[in-house]
C-alpha positions as a LaTeX table, in Angstrom:
\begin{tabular}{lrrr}
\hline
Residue & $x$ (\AA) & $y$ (\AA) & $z$ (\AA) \\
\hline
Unk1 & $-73.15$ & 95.47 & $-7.82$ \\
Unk2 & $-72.14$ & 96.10 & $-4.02$ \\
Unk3 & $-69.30$ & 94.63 & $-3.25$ \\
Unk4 & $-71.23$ & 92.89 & $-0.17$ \\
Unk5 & $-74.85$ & 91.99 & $-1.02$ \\
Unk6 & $-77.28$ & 92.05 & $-4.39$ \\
Unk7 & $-80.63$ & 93.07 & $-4.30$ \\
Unk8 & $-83.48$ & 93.56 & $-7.42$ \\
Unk9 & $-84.49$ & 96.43 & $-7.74$ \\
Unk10 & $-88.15$ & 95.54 & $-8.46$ \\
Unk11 & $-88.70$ & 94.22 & $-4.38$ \\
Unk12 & $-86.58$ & 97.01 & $-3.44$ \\
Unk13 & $-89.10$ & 99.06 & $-4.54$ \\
Unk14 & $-92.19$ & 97.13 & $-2.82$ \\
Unk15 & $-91.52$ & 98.85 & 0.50 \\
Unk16 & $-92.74$ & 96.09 & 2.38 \\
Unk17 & $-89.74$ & 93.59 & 2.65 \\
Unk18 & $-86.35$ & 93.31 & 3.21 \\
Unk19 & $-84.05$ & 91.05 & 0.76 \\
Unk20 & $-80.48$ & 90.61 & $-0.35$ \\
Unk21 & $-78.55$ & 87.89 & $-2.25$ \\
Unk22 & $-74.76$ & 88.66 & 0.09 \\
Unk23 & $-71.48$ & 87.93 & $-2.04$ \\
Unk24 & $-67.97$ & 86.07 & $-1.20$ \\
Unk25 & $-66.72$ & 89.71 & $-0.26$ \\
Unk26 & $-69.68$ & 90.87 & 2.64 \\
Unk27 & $-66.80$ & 88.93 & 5.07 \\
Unk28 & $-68.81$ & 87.95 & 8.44 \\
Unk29 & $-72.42$ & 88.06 & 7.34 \\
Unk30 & $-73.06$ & 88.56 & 10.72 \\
Unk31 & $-71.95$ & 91.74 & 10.44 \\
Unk32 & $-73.77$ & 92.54 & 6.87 \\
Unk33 & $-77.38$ & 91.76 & 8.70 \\
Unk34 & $-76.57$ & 93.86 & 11.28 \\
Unk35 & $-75.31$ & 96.87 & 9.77 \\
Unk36 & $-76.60$ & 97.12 & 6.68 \\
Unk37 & $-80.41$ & 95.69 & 7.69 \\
Unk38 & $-80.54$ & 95.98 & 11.34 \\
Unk39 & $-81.21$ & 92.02 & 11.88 \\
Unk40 & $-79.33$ & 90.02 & 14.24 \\
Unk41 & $-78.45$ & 86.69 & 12.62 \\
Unk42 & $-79.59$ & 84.19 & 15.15 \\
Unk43 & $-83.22$ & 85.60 & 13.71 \\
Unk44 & $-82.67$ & 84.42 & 10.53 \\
Unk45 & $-84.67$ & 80.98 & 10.00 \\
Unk46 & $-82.50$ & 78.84 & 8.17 \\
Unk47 & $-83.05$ & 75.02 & 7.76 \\
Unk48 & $-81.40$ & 71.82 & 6.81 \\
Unk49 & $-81.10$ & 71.87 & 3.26 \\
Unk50 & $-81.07$ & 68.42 & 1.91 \\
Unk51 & $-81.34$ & 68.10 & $-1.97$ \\
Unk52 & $-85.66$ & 67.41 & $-1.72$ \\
Unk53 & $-88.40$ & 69.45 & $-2.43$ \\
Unk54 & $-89.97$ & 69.70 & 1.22 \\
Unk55 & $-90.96$ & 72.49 & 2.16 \\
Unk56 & $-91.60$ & 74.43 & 5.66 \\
Unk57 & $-94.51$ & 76.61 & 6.11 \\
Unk58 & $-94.31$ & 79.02 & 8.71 \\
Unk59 & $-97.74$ & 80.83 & 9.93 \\
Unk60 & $-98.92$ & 81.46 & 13.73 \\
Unk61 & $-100.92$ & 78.03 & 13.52 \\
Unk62 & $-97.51$ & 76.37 & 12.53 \\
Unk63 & $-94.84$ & 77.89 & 14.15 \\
Unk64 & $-91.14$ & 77.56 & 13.22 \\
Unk65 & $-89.43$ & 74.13 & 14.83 \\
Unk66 & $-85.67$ & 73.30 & 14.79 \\
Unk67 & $-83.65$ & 71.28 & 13.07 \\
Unk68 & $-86.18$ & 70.89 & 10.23 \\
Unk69 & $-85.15$ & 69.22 & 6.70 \\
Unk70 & $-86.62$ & 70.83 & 4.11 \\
Unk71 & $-85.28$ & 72.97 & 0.98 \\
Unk72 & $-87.94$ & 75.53 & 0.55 \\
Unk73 & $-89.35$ & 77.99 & 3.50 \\
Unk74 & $-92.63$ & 80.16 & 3.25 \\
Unk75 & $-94.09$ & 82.34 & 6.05 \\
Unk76 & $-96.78$ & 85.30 & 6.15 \\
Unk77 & $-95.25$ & 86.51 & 9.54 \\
Unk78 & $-94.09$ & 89.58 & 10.00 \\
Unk79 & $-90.34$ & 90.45 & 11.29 \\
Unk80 & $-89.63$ & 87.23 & 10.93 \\
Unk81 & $-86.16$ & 86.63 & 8.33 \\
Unk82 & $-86.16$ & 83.15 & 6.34 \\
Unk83 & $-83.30$ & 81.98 & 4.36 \\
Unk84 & $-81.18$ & 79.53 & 2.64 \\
Unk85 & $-77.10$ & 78.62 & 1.88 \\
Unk86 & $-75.64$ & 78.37 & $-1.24$ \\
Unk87 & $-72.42$ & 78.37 & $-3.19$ \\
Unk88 & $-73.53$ & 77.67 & $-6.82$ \\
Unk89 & $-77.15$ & 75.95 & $-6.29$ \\
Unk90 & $-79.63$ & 78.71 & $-6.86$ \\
Unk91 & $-81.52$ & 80.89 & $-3.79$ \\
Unk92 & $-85.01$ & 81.84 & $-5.14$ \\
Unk93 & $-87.03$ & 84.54 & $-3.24$ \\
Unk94 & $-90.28$ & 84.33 & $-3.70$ \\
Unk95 & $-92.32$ & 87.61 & $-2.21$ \\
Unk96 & $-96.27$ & 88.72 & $-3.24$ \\
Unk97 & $-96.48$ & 92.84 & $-4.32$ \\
Unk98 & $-98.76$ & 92.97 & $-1.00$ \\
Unk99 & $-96.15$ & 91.93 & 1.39 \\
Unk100 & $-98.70$ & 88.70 & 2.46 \\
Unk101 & $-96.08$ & 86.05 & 2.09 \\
Unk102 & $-92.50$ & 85.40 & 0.83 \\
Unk103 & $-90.45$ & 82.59 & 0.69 \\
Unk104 & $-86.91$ & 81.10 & $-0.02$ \\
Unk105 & $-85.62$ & 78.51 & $-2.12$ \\
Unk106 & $-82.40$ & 76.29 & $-2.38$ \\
Unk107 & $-82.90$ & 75.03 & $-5.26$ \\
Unk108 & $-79.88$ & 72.85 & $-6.75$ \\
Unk109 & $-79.74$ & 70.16 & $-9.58$ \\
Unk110 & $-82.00$ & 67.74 & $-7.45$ \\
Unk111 & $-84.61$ & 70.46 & $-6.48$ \\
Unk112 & $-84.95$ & 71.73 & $-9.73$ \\
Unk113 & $-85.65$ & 67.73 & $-11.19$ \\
Unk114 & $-88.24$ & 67.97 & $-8.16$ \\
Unk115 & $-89.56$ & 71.09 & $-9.45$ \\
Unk116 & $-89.16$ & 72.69 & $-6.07$ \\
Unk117 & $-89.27$ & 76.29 & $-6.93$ \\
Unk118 & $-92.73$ & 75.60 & $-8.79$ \\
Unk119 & $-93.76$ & 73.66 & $-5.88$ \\
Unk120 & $-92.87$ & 76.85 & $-3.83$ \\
Unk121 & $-94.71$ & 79.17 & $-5.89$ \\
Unk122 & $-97.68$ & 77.40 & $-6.09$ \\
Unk123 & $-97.22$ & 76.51 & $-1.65$ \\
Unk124 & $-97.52$ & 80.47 & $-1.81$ \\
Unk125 & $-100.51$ & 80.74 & $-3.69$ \\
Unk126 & $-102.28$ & 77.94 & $-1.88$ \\
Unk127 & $-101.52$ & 78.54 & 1.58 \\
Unk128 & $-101.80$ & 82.35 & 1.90 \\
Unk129 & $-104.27$ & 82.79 & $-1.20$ \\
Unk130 & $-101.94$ & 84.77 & $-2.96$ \\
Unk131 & $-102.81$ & 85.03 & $-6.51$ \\
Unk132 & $-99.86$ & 83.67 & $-9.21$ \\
Unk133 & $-100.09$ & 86.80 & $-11.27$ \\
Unk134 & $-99.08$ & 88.90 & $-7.63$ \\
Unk135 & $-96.04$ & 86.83 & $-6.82$ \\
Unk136 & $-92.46$ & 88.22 & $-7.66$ \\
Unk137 & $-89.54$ & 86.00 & $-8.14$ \\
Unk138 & $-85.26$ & 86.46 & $-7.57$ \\
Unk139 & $-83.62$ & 84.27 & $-8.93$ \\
Unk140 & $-80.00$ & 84.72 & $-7.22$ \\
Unk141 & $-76.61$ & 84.22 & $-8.18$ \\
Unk142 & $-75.71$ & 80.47 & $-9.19$ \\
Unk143 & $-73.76$ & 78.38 & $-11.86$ \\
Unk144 & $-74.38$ & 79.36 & $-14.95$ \\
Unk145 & $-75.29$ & 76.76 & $-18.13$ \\
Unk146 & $-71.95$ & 77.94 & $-19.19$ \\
Unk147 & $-70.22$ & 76.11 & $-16.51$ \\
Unk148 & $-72.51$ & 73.35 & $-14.94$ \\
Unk149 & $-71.19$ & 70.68 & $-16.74$ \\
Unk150 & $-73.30$ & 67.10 & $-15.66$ \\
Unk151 & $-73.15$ & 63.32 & $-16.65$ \\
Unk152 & $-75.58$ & 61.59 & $-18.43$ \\
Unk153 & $-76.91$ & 59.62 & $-15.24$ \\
Unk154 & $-77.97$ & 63.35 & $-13.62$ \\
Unk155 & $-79.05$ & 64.82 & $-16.62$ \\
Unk156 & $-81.49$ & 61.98 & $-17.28$ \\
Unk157 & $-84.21$ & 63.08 & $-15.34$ \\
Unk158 & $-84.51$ & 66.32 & $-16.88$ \\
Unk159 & $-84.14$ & 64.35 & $-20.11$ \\
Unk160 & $-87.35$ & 62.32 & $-19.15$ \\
Unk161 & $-89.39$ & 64.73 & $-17.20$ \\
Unk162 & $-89.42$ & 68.39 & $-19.24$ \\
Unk163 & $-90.76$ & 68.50 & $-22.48$ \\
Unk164 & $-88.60$ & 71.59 & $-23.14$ \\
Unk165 & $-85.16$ & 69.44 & $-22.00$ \\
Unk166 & $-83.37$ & 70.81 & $-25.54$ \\
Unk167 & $-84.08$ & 74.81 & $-24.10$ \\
Unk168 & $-82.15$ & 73.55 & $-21.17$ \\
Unk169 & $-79.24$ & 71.34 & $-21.96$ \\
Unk170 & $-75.99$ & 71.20 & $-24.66$ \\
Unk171 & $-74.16$ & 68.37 & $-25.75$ \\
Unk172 & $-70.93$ & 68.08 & $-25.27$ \\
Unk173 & $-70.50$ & 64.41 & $-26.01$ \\
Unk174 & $-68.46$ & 61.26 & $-24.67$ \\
Unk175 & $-71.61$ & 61.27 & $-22.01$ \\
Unk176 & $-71.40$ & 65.27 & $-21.05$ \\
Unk177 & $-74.37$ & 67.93 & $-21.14$ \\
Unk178 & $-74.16$ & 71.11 & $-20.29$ \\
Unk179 & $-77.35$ & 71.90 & $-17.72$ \\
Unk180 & $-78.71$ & 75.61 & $-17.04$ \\
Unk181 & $-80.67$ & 75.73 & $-13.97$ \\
Unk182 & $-81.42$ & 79.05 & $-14.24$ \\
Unk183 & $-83.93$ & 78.76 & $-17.22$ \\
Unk184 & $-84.86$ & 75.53 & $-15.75$ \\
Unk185 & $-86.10$ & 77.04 & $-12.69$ \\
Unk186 & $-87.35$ & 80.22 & $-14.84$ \\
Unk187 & $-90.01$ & 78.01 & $-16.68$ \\
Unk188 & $-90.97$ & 75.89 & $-13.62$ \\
Unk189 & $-91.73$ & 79.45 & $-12.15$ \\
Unk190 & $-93.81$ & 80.18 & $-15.28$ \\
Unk191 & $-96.03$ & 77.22 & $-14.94$ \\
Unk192 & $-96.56$ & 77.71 & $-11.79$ \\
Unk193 & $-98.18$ & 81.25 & $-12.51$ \\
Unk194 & $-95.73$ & 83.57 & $-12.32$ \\
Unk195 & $-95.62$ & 85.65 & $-14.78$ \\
Unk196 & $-92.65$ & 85.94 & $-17.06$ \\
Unk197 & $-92.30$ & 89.76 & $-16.62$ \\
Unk198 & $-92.22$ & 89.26 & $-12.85$ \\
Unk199 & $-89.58$ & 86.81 & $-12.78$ \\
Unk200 & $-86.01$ & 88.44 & $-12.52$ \\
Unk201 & $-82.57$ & 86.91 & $-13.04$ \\
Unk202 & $-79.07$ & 87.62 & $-11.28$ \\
Unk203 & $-77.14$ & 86.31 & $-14.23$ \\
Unk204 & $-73.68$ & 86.20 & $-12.22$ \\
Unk205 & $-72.00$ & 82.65 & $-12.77$ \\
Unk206 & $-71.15$ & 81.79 & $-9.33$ \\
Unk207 & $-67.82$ & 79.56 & $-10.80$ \\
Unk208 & $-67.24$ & 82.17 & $-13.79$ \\
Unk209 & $-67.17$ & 84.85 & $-10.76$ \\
Unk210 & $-65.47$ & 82.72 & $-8.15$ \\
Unk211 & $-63.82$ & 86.02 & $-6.79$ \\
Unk212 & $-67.38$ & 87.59 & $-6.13$ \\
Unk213 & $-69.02$ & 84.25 & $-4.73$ \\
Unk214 & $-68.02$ & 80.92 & $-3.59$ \\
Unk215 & $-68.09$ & 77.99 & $-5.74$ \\
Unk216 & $-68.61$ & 74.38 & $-4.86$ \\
Unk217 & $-67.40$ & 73.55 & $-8.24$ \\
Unk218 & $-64.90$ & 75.50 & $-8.33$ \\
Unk219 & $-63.51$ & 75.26 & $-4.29$ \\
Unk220 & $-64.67$ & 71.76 & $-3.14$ \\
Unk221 & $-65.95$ & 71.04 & 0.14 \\
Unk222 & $-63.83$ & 74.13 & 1.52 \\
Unk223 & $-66.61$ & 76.31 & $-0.20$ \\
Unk224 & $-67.98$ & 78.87 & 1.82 \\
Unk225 & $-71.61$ & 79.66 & 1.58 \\
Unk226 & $-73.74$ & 82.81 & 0.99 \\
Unk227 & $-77.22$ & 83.36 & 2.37 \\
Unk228 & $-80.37$ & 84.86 & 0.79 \\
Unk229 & $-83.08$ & 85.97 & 3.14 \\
Unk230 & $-86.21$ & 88.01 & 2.90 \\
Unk231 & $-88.44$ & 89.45 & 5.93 \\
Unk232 & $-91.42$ & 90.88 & 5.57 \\
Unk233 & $-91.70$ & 94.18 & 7.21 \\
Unk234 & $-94.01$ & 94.84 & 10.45 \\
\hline
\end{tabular}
């Protein structure tokens, strides 16, 4: 990996977009989006990221607003960089093989119960008429099933509402499950249309790596955050 920013290889090699997943160690990531992809930072659309499964659609009929709350962003505009902030919930990218709309996800234990990564995927589809089958998915880094230990209280929807909850979950006992958001969110993505073999993981545990990537688990509310963004080229 570089030390500053992860990529996958498969949109790398689309030509038409720009994406990274930037580590603990890219330092200002000011500096990272304007060295390494020529993008000032102020450009980058970010918005409130609340724990829901809103989200923001972007086009020239429905421009971008401020101070929106919503944990999912899709756009077919050109030049135009969305992202999200993490530090162990998941960033998704979502980007078509035709470069005619991408998104970004935040997609932490409350998204994911909300499905918001399939709701994204299928927002895609709908919206810009993107076919499932054309639709590409990141999956960035995030904590792993190894570490994301949850009580029974926020495990119970996942429990109730996924009909493959034992694919997703271990045991531990005295009230403890072990949750894996990652194949969670892998699945949702699969029922939403995209295919398996277009659906790539960055299997970095963001608290089993805490020196590559912050960790809310691991660092409390002094966490930093990273961001995950992906522009369309014009």
């Amino acid at each position: 990996m570089r030390n500053e920013y992860l990529t996958i290889k498969k949109l790398d090699g689309l030509g038409n977009l720009i994406h990274a997943f930037t580590t603990r160690t890219c330092g200002n990531a000011e500096d990272i989006l304007r060295n390494h992809f020529k993008l000032d930072a102020n450009e980058v659309f970010t918005v409130r990221q609340v724990h829901g499964d809103n989200i923001h659609v972007i086009t020239e009929k429905n421009p971008k607003l401020n101070n929106v709350e919503a944990d999912a962003i899709i756009t077919n505009i050109k030049n135009l960089p969305i992202g999200v902030f993490t530090a162990d919930c998941l960033p998704i990218i979502l980007a078509d093989i035709k470069g005619r709309g991408v998104g970004v996800v935040h997609a932490g234990r409350v998204g994911t119960s909300l499905e918001i990564s399939k709701k994204a995927a299928a927002k895609i589809a709908e919206v810009f008429g993107i076919p499932p089958e054309d639709i590409i998915a990141a999956i960035g880094p995030g904590i792993g099933g190894c570490c994301y230990e949850v009580d029974e209280k926020s495990v119970n929807p996942f429990k109730e509402g996924f009909a493959y909850f034992k694919d997703i979950t271990v045991k531990k006992g005295h009230g403890k499950w072990m949750l894996d958001l990652k194949e969670i969110n892998k699945k949702q993505l699969m029922e939403s249309g995209v295919e398996e073999k277009n659906i790539f993981t960055i299997d970095f545990c963001t608290s089993c790596h805490n020196d590559k990537f912050f960790s809310y688990r691991r660092e409390g509310k002094s966490a930093g955050r990273m961001i995950s963004f992906v522009v369309i080229r014009g």
